[in-house]
Short mmCIF file of C-alpha atoms in Angstrom, two decimals:
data_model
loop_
_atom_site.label_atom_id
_atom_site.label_comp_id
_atom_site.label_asym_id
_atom_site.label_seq_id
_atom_site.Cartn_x
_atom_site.Cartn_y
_atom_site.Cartn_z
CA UNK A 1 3.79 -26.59 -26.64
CA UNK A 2 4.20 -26.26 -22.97
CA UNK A 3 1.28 -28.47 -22.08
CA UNK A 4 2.61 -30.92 -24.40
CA UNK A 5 6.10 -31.03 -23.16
CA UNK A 6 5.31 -30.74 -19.68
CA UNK A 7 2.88 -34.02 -20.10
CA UNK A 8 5.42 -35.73 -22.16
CA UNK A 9 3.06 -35.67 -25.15
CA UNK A 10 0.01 -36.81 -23.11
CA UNK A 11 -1.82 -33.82 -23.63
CA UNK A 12 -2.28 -32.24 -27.35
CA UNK A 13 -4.82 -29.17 -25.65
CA UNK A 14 -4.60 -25.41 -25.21
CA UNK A 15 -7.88 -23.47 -23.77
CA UNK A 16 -9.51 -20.53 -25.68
CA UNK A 17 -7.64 -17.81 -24.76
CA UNK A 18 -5.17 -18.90 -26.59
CA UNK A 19 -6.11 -20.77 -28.95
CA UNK A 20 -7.63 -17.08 -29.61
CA UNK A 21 -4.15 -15.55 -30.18
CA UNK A 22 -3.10 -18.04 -33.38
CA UNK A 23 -5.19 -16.35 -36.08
CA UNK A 24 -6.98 -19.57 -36.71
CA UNK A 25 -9.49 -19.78 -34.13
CA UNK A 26 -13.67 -18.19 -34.79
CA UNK A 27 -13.85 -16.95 -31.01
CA UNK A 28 -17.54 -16.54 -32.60
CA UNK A 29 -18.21 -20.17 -33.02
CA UNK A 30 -15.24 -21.30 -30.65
CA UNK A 31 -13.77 -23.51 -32.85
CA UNK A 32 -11.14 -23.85 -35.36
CA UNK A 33 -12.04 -22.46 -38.19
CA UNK A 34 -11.91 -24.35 -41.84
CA UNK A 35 -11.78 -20.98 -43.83
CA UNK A 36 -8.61 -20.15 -41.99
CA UNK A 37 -7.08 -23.03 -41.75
CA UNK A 38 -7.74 -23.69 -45.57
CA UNK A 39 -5.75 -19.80 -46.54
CA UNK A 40 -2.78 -20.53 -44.18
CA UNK A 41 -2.81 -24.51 -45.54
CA UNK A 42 -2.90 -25.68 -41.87
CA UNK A 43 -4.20 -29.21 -41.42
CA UNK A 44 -6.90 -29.33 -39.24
CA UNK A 45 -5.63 -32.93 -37.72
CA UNK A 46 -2.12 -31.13 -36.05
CA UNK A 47 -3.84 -28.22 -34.22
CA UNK A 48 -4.83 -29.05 -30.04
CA UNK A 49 -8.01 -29.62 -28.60
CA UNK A 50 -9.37 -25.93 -27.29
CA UNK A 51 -10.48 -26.61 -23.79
CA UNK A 52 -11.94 -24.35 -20.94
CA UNK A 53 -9.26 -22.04 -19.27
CA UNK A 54 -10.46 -23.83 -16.10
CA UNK A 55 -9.85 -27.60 -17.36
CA UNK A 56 -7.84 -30.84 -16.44
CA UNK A 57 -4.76 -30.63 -18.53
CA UNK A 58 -3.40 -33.37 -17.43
CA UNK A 59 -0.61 -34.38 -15.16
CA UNK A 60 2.86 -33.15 -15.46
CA UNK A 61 5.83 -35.85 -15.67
CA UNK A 62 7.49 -36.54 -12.40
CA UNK A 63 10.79 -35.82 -13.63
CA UNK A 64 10.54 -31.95 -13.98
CA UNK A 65 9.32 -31.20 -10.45
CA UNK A 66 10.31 -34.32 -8.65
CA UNK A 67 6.53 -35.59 -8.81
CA UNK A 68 3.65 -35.26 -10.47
CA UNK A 69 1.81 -32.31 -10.73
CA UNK A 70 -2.06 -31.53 -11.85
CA UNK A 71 -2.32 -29.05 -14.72
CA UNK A 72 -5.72 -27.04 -13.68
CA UNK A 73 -5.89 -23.94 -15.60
CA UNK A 74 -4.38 -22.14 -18.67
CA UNK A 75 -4.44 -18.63 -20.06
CA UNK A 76 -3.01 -16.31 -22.12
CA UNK A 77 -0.58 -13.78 -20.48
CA UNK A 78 -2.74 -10.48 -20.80
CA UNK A 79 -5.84 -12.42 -19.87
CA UNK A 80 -4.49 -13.95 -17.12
CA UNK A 81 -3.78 -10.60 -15.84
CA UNK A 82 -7.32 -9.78 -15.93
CA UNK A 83 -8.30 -12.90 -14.26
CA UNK A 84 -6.26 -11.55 -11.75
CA UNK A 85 -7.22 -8.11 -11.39
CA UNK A 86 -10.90 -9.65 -10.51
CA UNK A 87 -12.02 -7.85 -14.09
CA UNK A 88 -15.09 -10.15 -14.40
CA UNK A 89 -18.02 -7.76 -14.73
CA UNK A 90 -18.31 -6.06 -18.56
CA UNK A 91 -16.66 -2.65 -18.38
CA UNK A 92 -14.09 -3.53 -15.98
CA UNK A 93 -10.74 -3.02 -16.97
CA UNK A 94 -6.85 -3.49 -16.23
CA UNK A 95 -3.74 -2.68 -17.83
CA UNK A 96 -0.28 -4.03 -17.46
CA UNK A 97 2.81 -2.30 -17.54
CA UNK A 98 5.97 -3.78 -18.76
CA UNK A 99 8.11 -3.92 -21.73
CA UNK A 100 4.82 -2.84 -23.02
CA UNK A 101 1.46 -1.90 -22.31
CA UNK A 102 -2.05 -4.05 -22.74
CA UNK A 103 -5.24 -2.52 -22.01
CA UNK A 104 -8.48 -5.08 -21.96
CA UNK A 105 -11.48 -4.83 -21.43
CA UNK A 106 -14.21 -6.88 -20.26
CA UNK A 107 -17.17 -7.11 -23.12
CA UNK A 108 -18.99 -9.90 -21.44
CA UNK A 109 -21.12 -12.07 -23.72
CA UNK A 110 -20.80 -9.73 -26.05
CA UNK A 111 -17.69 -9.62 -29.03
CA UNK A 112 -18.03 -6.02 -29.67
CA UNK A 113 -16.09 -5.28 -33.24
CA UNK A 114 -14.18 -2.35 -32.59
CA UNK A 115 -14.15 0.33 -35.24
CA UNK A 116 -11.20 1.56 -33.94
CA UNK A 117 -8.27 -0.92 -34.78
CA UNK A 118 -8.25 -3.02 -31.52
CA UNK A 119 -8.55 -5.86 -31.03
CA UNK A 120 -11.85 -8.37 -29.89
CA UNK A 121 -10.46 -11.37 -28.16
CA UNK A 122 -11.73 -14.04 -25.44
CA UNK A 123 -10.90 -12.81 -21.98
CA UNK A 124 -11.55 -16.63 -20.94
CA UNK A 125 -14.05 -19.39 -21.06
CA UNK A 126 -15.67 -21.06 -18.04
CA UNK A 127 -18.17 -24.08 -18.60
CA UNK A 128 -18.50 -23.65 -22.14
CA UNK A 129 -19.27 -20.29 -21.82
CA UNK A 130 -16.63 -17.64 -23.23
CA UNK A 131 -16.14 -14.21 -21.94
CA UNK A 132 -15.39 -11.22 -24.38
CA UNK A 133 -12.38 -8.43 -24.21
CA UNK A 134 -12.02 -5.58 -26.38
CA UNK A 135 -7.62 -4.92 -25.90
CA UNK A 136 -5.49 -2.40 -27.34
CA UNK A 137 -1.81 -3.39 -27.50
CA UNK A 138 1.38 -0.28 -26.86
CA UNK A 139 4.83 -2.03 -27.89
CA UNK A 140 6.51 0.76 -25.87
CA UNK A 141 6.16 1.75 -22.23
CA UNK A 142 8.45 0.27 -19.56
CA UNK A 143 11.04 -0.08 -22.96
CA UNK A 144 11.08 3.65 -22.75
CA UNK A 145 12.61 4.11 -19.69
CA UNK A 146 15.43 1.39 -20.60
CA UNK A 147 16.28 3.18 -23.58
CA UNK A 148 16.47 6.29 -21.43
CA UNK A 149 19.05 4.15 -19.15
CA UNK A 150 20.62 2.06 -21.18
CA UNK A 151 20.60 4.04 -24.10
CA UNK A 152 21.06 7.52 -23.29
CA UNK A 153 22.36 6.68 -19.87
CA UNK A 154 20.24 9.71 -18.36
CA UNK A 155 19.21 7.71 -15.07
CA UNK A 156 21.08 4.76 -13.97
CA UNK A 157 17.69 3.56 -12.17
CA UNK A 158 14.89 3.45 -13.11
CA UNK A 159 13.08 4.84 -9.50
CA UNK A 160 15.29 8.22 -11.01
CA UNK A 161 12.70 9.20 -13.18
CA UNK A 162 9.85 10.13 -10.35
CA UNK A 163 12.46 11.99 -9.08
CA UNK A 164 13.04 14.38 -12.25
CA UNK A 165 9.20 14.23 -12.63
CA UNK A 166 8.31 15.35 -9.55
CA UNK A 167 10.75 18.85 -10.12
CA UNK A 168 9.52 19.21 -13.81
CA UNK A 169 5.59 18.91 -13.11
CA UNK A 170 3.13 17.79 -15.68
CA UNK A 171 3.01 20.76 -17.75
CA UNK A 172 6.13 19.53 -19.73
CA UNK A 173 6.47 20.99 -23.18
CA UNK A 174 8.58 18.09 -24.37
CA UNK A 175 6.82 14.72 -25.73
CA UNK A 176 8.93 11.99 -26.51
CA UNK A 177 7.19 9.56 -29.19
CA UNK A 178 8.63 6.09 -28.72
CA UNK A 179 8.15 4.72 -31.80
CA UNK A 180 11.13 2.39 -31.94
CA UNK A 181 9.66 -0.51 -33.77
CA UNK A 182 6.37 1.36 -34.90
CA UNK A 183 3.59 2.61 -33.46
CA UNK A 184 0.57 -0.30 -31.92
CA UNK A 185 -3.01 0.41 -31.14
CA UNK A 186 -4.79 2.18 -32.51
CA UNK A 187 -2.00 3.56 -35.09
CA UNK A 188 -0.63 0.49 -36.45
CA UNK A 189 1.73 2.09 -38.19
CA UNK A 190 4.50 -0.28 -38.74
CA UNK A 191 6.87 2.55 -39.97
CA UNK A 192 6.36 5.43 -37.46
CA UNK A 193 9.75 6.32 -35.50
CA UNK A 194 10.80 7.58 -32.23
CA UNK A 195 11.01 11.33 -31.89
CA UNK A 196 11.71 13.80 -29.07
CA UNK A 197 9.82 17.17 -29.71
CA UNK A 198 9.31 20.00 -28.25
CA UNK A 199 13.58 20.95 -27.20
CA UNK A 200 14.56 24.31 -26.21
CA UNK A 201 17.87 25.80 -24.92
CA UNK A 202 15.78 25.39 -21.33
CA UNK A 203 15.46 21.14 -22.00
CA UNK A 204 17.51 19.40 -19.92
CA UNK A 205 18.18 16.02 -18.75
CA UNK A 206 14.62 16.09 -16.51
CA UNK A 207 12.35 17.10 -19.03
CA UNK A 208 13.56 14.31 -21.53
CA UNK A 209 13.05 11.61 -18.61
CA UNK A 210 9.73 13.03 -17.54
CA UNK A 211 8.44 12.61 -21.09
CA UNK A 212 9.27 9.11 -21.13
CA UNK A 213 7.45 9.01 -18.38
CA UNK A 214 3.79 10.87 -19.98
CA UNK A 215 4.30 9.20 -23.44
CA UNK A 216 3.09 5.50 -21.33
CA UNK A 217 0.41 7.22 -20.15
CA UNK A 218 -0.81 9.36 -23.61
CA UNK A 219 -0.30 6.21 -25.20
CA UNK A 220 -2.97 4.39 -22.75
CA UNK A 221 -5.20 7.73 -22.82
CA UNK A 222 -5.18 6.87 -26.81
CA UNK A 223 -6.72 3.25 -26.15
CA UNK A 224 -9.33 4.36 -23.77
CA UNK A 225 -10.45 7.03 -26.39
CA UNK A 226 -10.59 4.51 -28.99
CA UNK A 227 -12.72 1.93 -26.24
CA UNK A 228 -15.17 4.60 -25.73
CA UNK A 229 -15.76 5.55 -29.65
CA UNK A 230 -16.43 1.62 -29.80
CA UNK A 231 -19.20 2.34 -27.29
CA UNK A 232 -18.13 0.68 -24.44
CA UNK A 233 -18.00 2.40 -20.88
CA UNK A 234 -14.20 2.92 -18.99
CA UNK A 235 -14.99 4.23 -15.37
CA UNK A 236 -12.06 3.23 -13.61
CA UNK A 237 -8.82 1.09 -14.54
CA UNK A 238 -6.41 -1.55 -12.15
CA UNK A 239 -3.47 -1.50 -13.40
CA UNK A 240 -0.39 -3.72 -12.29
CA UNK A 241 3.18 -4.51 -14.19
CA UNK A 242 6.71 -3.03 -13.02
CA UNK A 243 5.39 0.63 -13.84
CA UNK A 244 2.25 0.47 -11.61
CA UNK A 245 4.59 0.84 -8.88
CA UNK A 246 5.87 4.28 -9.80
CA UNK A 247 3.42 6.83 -7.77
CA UNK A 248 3.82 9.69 -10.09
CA UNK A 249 3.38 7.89 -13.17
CA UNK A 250 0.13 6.13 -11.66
CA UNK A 251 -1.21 9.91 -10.69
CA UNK A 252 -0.87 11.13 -14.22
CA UNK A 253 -2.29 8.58 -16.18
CA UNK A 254 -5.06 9.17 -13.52
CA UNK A 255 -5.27 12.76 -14.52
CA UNK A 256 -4.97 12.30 -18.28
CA UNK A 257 -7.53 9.43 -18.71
CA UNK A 258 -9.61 11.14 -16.09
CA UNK A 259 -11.04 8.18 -14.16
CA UNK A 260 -9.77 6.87 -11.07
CA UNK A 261 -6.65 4.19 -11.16
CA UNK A 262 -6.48 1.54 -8.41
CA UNK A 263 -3.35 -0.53 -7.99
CA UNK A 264 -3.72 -3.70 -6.10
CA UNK A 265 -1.82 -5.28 -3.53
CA UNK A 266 -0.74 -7.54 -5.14
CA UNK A 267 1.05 -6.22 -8.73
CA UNK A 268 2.27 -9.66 -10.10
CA UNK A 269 -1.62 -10.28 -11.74
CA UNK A 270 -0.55 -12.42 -14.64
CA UNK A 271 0.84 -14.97 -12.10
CA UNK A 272 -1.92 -14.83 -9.43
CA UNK A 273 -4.66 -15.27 -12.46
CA UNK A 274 -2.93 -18.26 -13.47
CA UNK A 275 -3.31 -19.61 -9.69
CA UNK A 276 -6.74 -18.35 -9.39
CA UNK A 277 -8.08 -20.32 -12.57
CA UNK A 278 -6.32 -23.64 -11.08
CA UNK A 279 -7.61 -22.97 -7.46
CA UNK A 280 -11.27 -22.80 -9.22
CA UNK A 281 -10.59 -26.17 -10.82
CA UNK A 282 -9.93 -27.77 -7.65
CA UNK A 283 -12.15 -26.18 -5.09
CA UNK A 284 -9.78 -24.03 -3.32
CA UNK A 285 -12.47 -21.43 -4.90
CA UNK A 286 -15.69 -22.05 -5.43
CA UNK A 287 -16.87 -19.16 -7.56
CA UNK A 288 -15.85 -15.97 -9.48
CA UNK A 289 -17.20 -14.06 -6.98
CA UNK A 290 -14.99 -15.27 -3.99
CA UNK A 291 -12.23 -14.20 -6.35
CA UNK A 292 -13.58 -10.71 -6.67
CA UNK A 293 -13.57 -10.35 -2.80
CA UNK A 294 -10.02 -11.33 -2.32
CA UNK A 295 -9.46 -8.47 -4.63
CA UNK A 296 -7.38 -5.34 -2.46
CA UNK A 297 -6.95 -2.00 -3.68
CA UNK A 298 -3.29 -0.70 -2.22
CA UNK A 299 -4.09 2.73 -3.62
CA UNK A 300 -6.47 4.98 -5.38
CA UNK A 301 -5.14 7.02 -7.97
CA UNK A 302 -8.02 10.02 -8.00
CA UNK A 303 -7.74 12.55 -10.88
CA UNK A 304 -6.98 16.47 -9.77
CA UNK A 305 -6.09 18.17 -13.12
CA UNK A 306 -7.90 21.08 -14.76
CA UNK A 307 -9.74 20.38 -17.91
CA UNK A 308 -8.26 23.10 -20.02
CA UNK A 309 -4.40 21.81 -18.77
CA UNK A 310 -5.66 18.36 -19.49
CA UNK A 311 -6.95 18.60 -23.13
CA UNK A 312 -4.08 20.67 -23.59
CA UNK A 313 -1.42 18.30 -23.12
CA UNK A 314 -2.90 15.71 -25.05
CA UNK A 315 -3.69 17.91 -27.82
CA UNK A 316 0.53 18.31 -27.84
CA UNK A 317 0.99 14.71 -27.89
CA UNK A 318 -1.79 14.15 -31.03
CA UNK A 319 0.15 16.50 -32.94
CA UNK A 320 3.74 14.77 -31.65
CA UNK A 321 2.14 11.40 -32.84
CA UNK A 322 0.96 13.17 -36.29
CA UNK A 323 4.91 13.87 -37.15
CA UNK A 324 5.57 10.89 -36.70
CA UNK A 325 2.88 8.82 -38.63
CA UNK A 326 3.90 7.51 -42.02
CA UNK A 327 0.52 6.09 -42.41
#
């Protein structure tokens, strides 16, 4: 819809990624597929050509920017983040922190079919060729922390909450489930809801925030078990979004998932992606690979906790989860 408004109806394409996302598309076959389209009763003739990510989309209408503009690359918002986190060897991974939280990653050639309720999806496709993602999808993470100030009014800012975390300490006794609209990956359970657990007379104000805080990174620490029982390998994880920023958080999803964390310099990876795959059309790169060396690590998260104190807090938040489930 955007190519096609931005070319003044020139352009009827979108590229793989997604054309991935509609629930119409074989990403086996990368095409449409007639099966689908024939059990949503979708004609064939109104859906977009599925290009490359890396692709000339046409020319933008001189009206919107004052001149005309070359449309180079498209992707999808989670794997343009990827793109831009350099994620282009198979067992690399990112996640991004916002409103919510996506976790891909990179399959290769290979669609692996996850036994594990998440979901197998084209990380993008250069020269024909498409590139695999297994991703697991959280609807709550950075939402968390606006309910806490918006909601509850417990912080007024949202740089409060290292603050209270830093005097609590990890071992927290509270969990906070944030199952406002459901629970995603790999629940899926559509009727799960919020719950704090785990108040005594002790709870206060700091506990309840720093909970907030460990429920993002629990949450993740549930995708990456569910990658690895699919069989695929999670060494280390970028990670980039509004909440990559927060230090403490960033150190404890280190220590829960037990692998190292590296956030890059550059944090905005959805945006930069999107540049990346345009700069390849034109030359300004000539290769994945130069991408991969522009790639800078700002900081290594390295993980510090005990085992025992490790499998012990997540074994709390399985059982917070479990009260919660409908399904």
């Amino acid at each position: 819809w955007l190519l096609w408004q931005l070319t003044r109806g020139k352009v009827h394409a979108t590229d793989a990624t997604n054309a991935s996302r509609t629930a119409l598309f074989n990403i086996h076959s990368q095409m449409w597929d007639d099966t689908l389209l024939e059990r949503f009763n979708i004609p064939a003739v109104i859906l977009p050509e599925v290009r490359d990510s890396v692709s000339d989309f046409g020319q933008t209408i001189s009206e919107h920017f004052g001149r005309s503009i070359p449309i180079f690359g498209i992707a999808g918002d989670q794997h343009a983040a990827l793109i831009g986190q350099a994620c282009f060897e198979p067992g690399m991974a990112k996640s991004t922190y916002g409103t919510g939280c996506f976790l891909m990653l990179n399959t290769g050639q290979q669609a692996l079919r996850s036994e594990n309720r998440l979901l197998t999806t084209v990380a993008y496709r250069l020269n024909g060729k498409p590139c695999y993602a297994i991703e697991g999808s959280i609807f709550v993470a950075g939402a968390a922390m606006q309910w806490l100030r918006d909601g509850l009014r417990l912080i007024s800012h949202a740089r409060e909450s290292a603050e209270h975390a830093a005097t609590v300490g990890v071992n927290n006794p509270v969990y906070l489930v944030p199952a406002f609209t459901g629970l995603g990956a790999p629940h899926w359970d559509p009727n799960a809801r919020g719950a704090i657990l785990g108040l005594t007379r002790d709870t206060g104000i700091a506990e309840i925030v720093t909970a907030g805080l460990q429920s993002v990174c629990y949450q993740t620490k549930d995708l990456v078990r569910a990658i690895r029982n699919d069989g695929a390998r999670l060494e280390s994880l970028r990670v980039d979004g509004g909440m990559a920023v927060n230090d403490w958080v960033m150190q404890f999803l280190a220590n829960i998932l037990n692998v190292p964390v590296d956030r890059p310099r550059v944090t905005e990876t959805t945006a930069l992606g999107a540049a990346y795959l345009a700069g390849l059309q034109t030359g300004v790169f000539e290769n994945l690979e130069e991408i991969t060396g522009m790639w800078e690590c700002e900081r290594q998260f390295r993980p510090d906790m005990k085992p025992a104190l490790r499998e012990s807090l997540y074994a709390g938040w399985l059982d917070a989860v479990e009260r919660v489930c409908n399904n």
